[in-house]
Short mmCIF file of C-alpha atoms in Angstrom, two decimals:
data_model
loop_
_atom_site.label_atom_id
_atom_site.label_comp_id
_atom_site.label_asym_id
_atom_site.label_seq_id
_atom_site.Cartn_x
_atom_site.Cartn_y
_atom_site.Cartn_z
CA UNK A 18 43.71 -48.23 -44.46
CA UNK A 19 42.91 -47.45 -48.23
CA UNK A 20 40.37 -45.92 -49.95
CA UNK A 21 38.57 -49.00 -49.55
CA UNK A 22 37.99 -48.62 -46.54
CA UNK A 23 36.64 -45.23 -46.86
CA UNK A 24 34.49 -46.37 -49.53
CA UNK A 25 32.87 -49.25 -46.85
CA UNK A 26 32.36 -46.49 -43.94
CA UNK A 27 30.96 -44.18 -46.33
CA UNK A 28 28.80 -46.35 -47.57
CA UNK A 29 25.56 -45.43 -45.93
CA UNK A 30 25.89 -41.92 -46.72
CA UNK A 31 26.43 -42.95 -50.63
CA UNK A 32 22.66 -44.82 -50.35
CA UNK A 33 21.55 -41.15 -49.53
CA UNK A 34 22.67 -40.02 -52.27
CA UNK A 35 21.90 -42.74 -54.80
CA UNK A 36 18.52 -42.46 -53.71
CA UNK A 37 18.41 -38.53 -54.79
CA UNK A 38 19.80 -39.66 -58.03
CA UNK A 39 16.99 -41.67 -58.41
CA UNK A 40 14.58 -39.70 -57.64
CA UNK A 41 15.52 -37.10 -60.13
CA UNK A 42 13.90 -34.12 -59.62
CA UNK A 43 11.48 -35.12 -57.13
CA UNK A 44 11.38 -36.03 -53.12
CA UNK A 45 12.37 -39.36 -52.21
CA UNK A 46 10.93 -40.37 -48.86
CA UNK A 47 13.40 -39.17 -46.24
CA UNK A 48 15.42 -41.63 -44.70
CA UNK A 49 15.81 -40.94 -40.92
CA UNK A 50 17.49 -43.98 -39.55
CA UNK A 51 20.36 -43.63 -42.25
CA UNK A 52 20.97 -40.26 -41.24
CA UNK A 53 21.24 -41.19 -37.99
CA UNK A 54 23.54 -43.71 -38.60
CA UNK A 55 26.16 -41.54 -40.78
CA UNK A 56 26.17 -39.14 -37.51
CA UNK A 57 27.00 -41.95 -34.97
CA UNK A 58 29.73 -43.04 -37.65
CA UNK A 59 30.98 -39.87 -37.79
CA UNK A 60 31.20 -39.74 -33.93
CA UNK A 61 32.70 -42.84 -33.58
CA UNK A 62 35.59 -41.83 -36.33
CA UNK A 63 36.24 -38.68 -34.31
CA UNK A 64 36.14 -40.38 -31.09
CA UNK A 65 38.57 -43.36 -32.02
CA UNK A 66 40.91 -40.17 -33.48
CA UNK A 67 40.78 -38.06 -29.78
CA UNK A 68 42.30 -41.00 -28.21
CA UNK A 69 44.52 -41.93 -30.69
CA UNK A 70 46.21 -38.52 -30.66
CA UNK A 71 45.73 -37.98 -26.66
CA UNK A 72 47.66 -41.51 -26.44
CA UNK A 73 50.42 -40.23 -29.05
CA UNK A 74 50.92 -37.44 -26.95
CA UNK A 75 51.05 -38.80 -23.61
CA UNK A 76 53.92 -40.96 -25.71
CA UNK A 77 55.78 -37.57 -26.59
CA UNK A 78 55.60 -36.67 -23.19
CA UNK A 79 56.53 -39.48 -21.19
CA UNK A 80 59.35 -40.74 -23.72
CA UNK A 81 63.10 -39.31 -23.82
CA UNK A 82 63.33 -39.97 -27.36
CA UNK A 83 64.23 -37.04 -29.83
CA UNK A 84 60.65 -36.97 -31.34
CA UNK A 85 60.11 -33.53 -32.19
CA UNK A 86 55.88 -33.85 -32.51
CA UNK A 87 53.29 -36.04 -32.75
CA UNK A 88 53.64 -35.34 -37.08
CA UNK A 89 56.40 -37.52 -36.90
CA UNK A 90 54.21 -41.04 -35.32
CA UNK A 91 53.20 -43.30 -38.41
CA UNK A 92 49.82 -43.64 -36.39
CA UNK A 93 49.20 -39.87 -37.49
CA UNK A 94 48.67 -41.51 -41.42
CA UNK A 95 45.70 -43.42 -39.67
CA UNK A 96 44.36 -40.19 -37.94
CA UNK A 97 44.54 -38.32 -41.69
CA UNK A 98 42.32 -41.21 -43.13
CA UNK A 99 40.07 -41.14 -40.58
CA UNK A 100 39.52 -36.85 -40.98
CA UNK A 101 38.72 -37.46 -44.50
CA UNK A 102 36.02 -40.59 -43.86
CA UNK A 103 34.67 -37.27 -41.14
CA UNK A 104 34.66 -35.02 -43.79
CA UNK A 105 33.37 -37.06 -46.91
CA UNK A 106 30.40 -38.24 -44.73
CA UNK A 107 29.99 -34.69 -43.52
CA UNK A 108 29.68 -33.50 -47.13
CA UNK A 109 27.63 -36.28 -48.24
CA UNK A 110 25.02 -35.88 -45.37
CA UNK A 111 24.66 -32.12 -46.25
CA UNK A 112 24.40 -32.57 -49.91
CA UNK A 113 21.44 -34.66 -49.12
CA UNK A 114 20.06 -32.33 -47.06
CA UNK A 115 20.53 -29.22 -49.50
CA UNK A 116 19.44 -30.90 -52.11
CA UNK A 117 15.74 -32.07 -50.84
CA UNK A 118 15.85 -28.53 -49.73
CA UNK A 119 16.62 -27.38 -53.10
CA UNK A 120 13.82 -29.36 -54.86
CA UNK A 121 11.17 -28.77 -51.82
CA UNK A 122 11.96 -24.88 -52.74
CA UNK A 123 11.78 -25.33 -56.71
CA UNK A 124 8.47 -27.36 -56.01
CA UNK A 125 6.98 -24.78 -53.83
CA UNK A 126 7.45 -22.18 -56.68
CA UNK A 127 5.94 -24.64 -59.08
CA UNK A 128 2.85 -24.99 -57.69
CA UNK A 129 2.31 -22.35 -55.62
CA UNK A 130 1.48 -23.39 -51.65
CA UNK A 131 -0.25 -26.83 -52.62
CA UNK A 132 1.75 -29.60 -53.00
CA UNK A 133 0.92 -33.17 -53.88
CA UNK A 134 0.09 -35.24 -50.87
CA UNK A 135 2.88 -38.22 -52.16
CA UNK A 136 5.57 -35.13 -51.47
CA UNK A 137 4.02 -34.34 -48.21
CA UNK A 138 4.32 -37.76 -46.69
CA UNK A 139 7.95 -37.83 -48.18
CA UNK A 140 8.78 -35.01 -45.93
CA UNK A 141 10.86 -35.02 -42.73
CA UNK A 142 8.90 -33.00 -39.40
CA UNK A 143 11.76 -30.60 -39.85
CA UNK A 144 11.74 -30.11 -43.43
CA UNK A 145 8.02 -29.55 -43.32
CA UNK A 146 8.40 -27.05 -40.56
CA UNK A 147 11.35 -25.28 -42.83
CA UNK A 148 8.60 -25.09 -46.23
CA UNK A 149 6.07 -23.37 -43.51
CA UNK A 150 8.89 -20.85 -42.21
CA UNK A 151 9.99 -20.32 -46.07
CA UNK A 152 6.65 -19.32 -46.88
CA UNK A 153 6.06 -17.07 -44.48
CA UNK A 154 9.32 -15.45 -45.02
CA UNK A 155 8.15 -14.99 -48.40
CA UNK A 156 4.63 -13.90 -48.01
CA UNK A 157 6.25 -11.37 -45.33
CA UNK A 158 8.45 -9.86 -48.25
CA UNK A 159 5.99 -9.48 -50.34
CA UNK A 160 3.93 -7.72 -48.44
CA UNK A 161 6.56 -4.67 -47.18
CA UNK A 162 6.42 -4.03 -50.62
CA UNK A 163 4.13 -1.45 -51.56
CA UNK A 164 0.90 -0.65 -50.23
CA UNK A 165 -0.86 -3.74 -51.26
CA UNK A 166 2.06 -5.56 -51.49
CA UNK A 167 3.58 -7.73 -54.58
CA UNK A 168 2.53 -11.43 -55.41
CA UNK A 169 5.90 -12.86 -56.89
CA UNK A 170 4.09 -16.03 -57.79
CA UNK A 171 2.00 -14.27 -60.59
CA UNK A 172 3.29 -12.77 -63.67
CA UNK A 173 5.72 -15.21 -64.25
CA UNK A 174 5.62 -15.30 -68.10
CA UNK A 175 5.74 -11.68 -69.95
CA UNK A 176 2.58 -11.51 -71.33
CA UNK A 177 1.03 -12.07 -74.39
CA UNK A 178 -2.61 -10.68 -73.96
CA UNK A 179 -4.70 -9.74 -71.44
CA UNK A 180 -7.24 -12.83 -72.03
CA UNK A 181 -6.62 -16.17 -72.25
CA UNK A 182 -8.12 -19.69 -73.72
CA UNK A 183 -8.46 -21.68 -71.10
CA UNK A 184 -10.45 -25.83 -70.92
CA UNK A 185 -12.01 -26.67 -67.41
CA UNK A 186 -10.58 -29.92 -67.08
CA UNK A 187 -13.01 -31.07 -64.22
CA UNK A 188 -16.50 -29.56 -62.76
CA UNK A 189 -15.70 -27.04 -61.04
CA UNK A 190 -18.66 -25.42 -61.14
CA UNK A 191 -19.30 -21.84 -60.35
CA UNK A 192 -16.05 -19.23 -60.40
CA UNK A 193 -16.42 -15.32 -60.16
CA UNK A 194 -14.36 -13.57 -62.17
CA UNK A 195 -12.27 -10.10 -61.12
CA UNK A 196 -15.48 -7.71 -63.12
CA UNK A 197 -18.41 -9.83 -61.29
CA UNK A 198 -19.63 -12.24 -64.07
CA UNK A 199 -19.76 -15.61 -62.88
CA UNK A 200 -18.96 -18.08 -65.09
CA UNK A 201 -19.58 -22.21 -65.12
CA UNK A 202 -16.77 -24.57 -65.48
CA UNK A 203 -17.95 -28.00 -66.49
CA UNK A 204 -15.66 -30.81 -67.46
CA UNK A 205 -14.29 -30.12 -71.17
CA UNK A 206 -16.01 -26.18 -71.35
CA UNK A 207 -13.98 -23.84 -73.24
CA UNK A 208 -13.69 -20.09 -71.53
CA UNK A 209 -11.83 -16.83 -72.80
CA UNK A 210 -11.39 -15.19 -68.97
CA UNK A 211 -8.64 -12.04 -67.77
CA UNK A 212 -5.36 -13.78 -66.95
CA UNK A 213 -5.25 -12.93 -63.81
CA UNK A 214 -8.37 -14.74 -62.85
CA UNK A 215 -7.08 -18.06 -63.98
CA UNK A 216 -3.18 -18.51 -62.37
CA UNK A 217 -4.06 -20.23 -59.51
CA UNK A 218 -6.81 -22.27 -61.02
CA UNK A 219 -4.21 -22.95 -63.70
CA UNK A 220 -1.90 -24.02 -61.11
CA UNK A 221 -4.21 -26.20 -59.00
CA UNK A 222 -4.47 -28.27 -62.73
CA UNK A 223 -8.25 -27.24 -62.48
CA UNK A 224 -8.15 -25.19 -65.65
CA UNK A 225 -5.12 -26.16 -68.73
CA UNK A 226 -4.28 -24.15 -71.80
CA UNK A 227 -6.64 -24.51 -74.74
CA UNK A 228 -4.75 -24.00 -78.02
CA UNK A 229 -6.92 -23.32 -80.33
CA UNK A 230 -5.12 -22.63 -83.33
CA UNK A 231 -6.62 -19.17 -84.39
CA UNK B 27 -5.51 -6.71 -80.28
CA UNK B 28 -2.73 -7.70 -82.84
CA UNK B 29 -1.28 -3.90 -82.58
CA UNK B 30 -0.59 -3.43 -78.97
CA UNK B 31 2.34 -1.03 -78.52
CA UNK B 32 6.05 -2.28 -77.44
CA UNK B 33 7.24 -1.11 -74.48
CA UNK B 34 9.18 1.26 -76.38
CA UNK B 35 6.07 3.06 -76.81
CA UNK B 36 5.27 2.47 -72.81
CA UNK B 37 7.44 6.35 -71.78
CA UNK B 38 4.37 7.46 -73.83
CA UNK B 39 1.79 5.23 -72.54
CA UNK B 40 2.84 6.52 -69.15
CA UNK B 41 2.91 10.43 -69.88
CA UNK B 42 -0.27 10.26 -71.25
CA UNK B 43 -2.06 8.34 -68.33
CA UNK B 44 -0.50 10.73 -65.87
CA UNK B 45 -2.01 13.59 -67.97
CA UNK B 46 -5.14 12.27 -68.03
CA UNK B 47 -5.44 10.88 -64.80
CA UNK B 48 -3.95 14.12 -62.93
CA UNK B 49 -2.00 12.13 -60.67
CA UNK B 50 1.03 13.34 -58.00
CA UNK B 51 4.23 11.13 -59.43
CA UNK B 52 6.61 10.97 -56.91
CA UNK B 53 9.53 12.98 -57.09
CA UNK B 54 12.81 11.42 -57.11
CA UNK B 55 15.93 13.82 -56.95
CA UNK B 56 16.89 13.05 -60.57
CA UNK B 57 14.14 11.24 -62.50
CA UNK B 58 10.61 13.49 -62.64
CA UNK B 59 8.68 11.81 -64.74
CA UNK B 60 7.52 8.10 -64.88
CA UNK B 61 8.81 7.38 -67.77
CA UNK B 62 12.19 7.97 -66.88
CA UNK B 63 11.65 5.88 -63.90
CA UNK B 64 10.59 2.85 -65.72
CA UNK B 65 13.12 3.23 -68.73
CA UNK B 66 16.35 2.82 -65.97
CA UNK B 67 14.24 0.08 -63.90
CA UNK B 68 14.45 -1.67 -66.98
CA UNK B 69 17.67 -1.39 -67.19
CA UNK B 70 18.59 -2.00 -63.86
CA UNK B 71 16.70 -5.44 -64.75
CA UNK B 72 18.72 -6.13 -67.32
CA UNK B 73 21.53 -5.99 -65.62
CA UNK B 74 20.53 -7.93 -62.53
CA UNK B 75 19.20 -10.76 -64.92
CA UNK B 76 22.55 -10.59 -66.92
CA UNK B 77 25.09 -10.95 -63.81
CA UNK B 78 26.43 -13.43 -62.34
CA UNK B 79 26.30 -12.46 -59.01
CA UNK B 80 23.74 -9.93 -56.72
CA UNK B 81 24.02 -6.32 -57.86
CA UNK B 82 23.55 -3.33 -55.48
CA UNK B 83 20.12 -3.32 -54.79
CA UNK B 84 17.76 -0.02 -56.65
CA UNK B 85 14.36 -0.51 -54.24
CA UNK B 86 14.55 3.20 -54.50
CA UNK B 87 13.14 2.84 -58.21
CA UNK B 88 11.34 -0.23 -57.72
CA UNK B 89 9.48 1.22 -54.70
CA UNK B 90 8.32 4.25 -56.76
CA UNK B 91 7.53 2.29 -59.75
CA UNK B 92 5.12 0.13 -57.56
CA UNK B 93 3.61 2.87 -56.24
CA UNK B 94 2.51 4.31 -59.45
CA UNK B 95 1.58 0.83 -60.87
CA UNK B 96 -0.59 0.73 -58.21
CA UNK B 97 -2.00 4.71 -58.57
CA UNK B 98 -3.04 3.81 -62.15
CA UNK B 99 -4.49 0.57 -61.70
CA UNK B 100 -7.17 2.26 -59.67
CA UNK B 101 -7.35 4.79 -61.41
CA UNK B 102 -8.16 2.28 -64.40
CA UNK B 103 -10.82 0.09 -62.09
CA UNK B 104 -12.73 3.52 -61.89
CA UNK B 105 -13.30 4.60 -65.57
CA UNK B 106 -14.74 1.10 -66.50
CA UNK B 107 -17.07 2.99 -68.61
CA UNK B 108 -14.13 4.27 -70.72
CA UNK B 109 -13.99 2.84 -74.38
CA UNK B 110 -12.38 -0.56 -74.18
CA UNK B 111 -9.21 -0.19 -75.95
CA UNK B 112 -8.03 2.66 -74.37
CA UNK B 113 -8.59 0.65 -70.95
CA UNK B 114 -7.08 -2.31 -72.28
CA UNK B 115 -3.89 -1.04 -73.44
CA UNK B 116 -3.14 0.48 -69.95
CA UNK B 117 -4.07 -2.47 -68.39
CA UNK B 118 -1.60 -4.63 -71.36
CA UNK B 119 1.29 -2.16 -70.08
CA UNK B 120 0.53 -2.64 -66.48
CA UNK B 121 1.33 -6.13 -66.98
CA UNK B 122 4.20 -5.64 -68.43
CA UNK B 123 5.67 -3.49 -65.89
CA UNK B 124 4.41 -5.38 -63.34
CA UNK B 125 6.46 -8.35 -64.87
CA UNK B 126 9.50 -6.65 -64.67
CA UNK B 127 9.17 -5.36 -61.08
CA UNK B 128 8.08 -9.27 -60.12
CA UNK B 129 11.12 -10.99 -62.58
CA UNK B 130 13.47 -8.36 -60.91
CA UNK B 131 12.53 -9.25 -57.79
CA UNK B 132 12.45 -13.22 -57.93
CA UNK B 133 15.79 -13.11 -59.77
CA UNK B 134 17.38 -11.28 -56.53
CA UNK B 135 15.62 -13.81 -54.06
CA UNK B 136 17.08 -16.51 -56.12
CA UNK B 137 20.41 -15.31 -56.14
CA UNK B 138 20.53 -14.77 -52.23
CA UNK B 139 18.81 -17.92 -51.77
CA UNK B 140 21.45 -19.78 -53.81
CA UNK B 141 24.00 -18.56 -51.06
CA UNK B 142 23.48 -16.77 -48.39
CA UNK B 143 26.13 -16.70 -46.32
CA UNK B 144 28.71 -14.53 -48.59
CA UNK B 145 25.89 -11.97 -49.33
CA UNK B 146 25.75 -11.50 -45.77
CA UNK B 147 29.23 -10.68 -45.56
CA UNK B 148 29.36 -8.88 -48.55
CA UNK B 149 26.79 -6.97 -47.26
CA UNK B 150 28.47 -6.12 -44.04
CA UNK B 151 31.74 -4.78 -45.76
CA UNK B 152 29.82 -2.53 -47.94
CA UNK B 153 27.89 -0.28 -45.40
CA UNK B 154 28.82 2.76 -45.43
CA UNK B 155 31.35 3.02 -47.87
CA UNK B 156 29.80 1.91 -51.06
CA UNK B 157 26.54 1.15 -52.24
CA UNK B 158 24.38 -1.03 -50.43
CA UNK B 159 24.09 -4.53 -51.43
CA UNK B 160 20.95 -5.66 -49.84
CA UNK B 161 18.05 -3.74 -49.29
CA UNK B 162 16.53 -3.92 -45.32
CA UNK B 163 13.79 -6.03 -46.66
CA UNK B 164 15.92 -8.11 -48.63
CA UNK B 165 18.18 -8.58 -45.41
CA UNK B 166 15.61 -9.31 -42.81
CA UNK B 167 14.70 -12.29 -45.59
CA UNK B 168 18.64 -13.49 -46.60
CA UNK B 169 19.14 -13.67 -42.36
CA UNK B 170 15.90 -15.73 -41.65
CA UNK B 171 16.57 -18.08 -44.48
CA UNK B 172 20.13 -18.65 -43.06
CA UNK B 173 18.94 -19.08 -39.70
CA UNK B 174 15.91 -21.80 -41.08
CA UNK B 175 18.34 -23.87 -43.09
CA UNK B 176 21.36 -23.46 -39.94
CA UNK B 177 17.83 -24.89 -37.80
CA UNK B 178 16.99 -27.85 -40.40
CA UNK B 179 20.71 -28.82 -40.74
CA UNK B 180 21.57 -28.77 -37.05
CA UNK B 181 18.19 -30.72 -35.99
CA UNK B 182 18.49 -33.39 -38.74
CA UNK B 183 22.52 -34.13 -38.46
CA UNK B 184 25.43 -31.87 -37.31
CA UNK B 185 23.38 -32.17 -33.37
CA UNK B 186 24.36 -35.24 -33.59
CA UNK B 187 27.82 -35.16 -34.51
CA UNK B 188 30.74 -33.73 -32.07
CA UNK B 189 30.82 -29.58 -31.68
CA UNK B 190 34.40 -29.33 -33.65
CA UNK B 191 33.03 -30.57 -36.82
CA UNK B 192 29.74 -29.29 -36.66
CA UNK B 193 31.05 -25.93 -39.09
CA UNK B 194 28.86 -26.04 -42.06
CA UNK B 195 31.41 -25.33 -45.11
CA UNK B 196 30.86 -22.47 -47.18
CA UNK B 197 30.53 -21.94 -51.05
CA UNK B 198 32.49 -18.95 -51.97
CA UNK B 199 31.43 -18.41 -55.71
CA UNK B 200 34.45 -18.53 -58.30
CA UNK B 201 33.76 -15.80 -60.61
CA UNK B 202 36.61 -15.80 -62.76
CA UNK B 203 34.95 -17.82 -65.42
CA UNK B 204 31.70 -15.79 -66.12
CA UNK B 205 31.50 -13.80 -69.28
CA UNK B 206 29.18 -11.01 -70.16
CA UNK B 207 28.16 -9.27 -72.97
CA UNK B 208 28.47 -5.20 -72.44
CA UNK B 209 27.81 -1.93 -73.84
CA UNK B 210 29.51 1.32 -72.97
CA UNK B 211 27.82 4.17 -72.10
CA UNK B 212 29.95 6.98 -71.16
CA UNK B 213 32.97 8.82 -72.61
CA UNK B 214 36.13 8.67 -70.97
CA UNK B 215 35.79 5.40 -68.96
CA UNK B 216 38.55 3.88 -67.41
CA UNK B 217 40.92 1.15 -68.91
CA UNK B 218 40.00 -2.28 -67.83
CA UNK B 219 42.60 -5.18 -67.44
CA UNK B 220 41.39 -8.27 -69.30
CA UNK B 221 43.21 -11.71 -69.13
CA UNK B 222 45.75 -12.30 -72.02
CA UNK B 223 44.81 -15.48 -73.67
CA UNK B 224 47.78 -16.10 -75.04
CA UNK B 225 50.17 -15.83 -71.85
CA UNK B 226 48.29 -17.23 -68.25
CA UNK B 227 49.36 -14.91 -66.16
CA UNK B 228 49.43 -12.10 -68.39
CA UNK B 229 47.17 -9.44 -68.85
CA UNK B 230 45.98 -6.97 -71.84
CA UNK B 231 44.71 -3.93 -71.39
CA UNK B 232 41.09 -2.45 -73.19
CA UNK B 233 40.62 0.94 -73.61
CA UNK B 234 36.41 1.88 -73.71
CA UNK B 235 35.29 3.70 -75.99
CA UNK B 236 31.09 5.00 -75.80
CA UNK B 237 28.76 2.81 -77.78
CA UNK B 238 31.39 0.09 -78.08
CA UNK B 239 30.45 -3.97 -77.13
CA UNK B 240 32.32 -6.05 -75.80
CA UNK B 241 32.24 -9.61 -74.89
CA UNK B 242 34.61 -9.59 -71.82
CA UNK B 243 35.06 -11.55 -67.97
CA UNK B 244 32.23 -9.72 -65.72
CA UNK B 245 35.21 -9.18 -62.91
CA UNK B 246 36.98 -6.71 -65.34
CA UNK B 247 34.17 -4.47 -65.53
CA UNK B 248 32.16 -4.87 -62.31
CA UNK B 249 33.37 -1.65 -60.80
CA UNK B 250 32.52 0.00 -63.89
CA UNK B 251 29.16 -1.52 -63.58
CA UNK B 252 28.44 -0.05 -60.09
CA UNK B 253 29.53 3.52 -61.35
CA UNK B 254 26.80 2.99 -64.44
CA UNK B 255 29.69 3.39 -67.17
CA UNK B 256 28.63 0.23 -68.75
CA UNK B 257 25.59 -1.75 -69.02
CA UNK B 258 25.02 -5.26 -69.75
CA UNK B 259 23.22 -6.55 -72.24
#
């Protein structure tokens, strides 16, 4: 029992990760079956370990010989390798997990409560029930802060001045500004518009930067 | 709008708009005025941004900081008739300050979401005796998140694997290797035992002398960073 071995048991929970590497910094679709599968390996490891060492002991017990503990029985090598194949897998499993936590968090900041549908459907029932709880963890914080409460997803850059350029990628059409003027976004249309007003339309991709050199 | 004040110029800013608008600043015992307040949130900020790990939390500041933010942005939306500029530097400040309360804040959720589990415990060992770590808001949010992510992991894999292994191993944070840049502030502050580079398991020690830097590990001087000897930078 080498680290061959190891390296063939663990093998499933390796794909897991490969397929995060891949992925780089975004979502690959999660793989439930796999998952599944490390688990029962893991089980079966641990179970074929409990009756090793209940047989070893029944051994001590029943034999005269001057055996002092079960450390002593060469099968106890076997046991070892099979507690590290647990505890690789283990880790393995749980990086996976972190990690599509990790990026599901980082992409939640990014664009603030809407994500793109291809991340959605790449989501686990579980995972998509932790983003809802996460939110409204946050969106409780926020608001025992103060009397109106603090929105963490704004001010995120220090800022430069109050107004910004801004090109309406799309038709938007009408979109009231924080003072009452209404203003018209058509596709290509060049606005100077409060900050404020534009963050989430800048998020949603419905408005971009317009750098306009002056 | 190329000559908007620094926020050097902000302790002004912020006298003058409480002596115009006639508003109640809230007392703290120390600080009186606003400008006081923001001048240490800043540096409280600084410091949290600058460390390695969670510092003891100051919601005390940040609390009364909001508050008045939020005075003097109404206090702004009613004199729209005021001459421009006047309205738009307070409102250019506002930002600002409002970027540091918001930066402060996301850079402490960060840090307990990166780890929850030995904030938590820190937390525990530290009532009563020494500052608090975490403040009640902060800990109602550091427990849930544990609990959600204990949920996820437990439904998606360790149900499924026998009870004795189903411990979920914890990061405990080495922070031996982190180095920080710091200023002194005080006279008379404490010697601090650095690593000797030359000898492993040696040690030198610095003496700190007011308005010295120093480029040192942040262990050495985190006790002195909790009593507000040093700050970093």
């Amino acid at each position: 029992m080498t680290s061959t071995t190891k390296s063939n048991v663990a093998n499933d929970a390796m794909s897991l990760i490969n397929d995060l590497i891949l992925y780089q910094d975004s979502i690959p679709p999660y793989k439930d079956e796999v998952v599944k599968k490390c688990a029962k390996q893991i089980e079966e490891l641990y179970q074929a370990n409990y009756d090793d060492i209940l047989a070893m002991r029944s051994k001590l017990d029943s034999s005269s010989s001057s055996a002092s503990s079960i450390h002593d029985d060469p099968k106890m090598q076997l046991c070892r390798a099979r507690q590290n194949c647990i505890e690789h897998i283990k880790r393995l499993c749980l990086t996976y997990l972190t990690v599509r936590l990790d990026r599901l968090k980082s992409l939640r900041w990014k664009h603030g409560g809407l994500l793109p549908f291809k991340i959605k459907n790449n989501l686990s029932p579980s995972e998509t029930e932790w983003l809802n709880g996460y939110s409204r963890m946050l969106a409780e914080f926020q608001q025992s802060i103060g009397d109106n409460g603090v929105n963490l997803f704004g001010h995120i850059h220090p800022p430069k001045s109050l107004h910004i350029h801004v090109r309406a990628l799309s038709d938007y059409g009408e979109f009231e500004l924080s003072d009452g003027t209404t203003i018209i976004l058509k596709k290509n249309s060049l606005h100077y518009i409060p900050r404020e007003d534009c963050d989430t339309l800048l998020k949603q991709g419905i408005l971009e930067f317009a750098n306009l050199g002056c | 709008m190329d000559s908007l004040p620094t926020t050097s110029d902000s302790a002004d800013l912020l006298s003058v708009h409480a002596s115009v608008s006639d508003f109640n600043t809230q007392v703290d015992e120390e600080l009186t005025t606003p400008a006081e307040v923001l001048k240490e949130m800043t540096e409280v900020w600084v410091n949290e941004c600058a460390a390695p790990k969670l510092l003891p939390h100051r919601f005390d500041l940040m609390e009364c900081l909001v508050d008045q933010v939020e005075q003097m942005e109404s206090n702004i939306a009613m004199h729209t008739d005021t001459k421009q500029l006047k309205c738009a530097i307070h409102r250019m400040e506002l930002h600002r300050i409002r970027y540091i309360i918001n930066h402060y804040l996301r850079t402490r959720l960060e840090k307990i979401e990166k780890n929850p589990l030995p904030i938590l415990r820190e937390h525990e060992k530290r009532l009563q005796q020494r500052a608090e770590l975490l403040d009640e808001k902060e800990l109602a949010f550091a427990q849930k998140f544990a609990e959600s992510r204990m949920k996820l992991f437990k439904s998606a894999f360790l149900a499924n694997i026998p009870e004795s292994m189903q411990k979920l191993p914890v990061n405990v944070p080495k922070l031996s290797e982190h180095r920080v840049f710091i200023e002194v502030e005080k006279d008379g502050v404490e010697d601090v035992n650095i690593p000797d580079m030359t000898d492993p398991n040696g040690e030198k020690i610095l003496t700190l002398e007011k308005n010295t830097k120093h480029f040192l590990p942040f262990e050495s001087i985190q006790h002195h960073l909790e009593n507000r000897d040093v700050k970093l930078m």
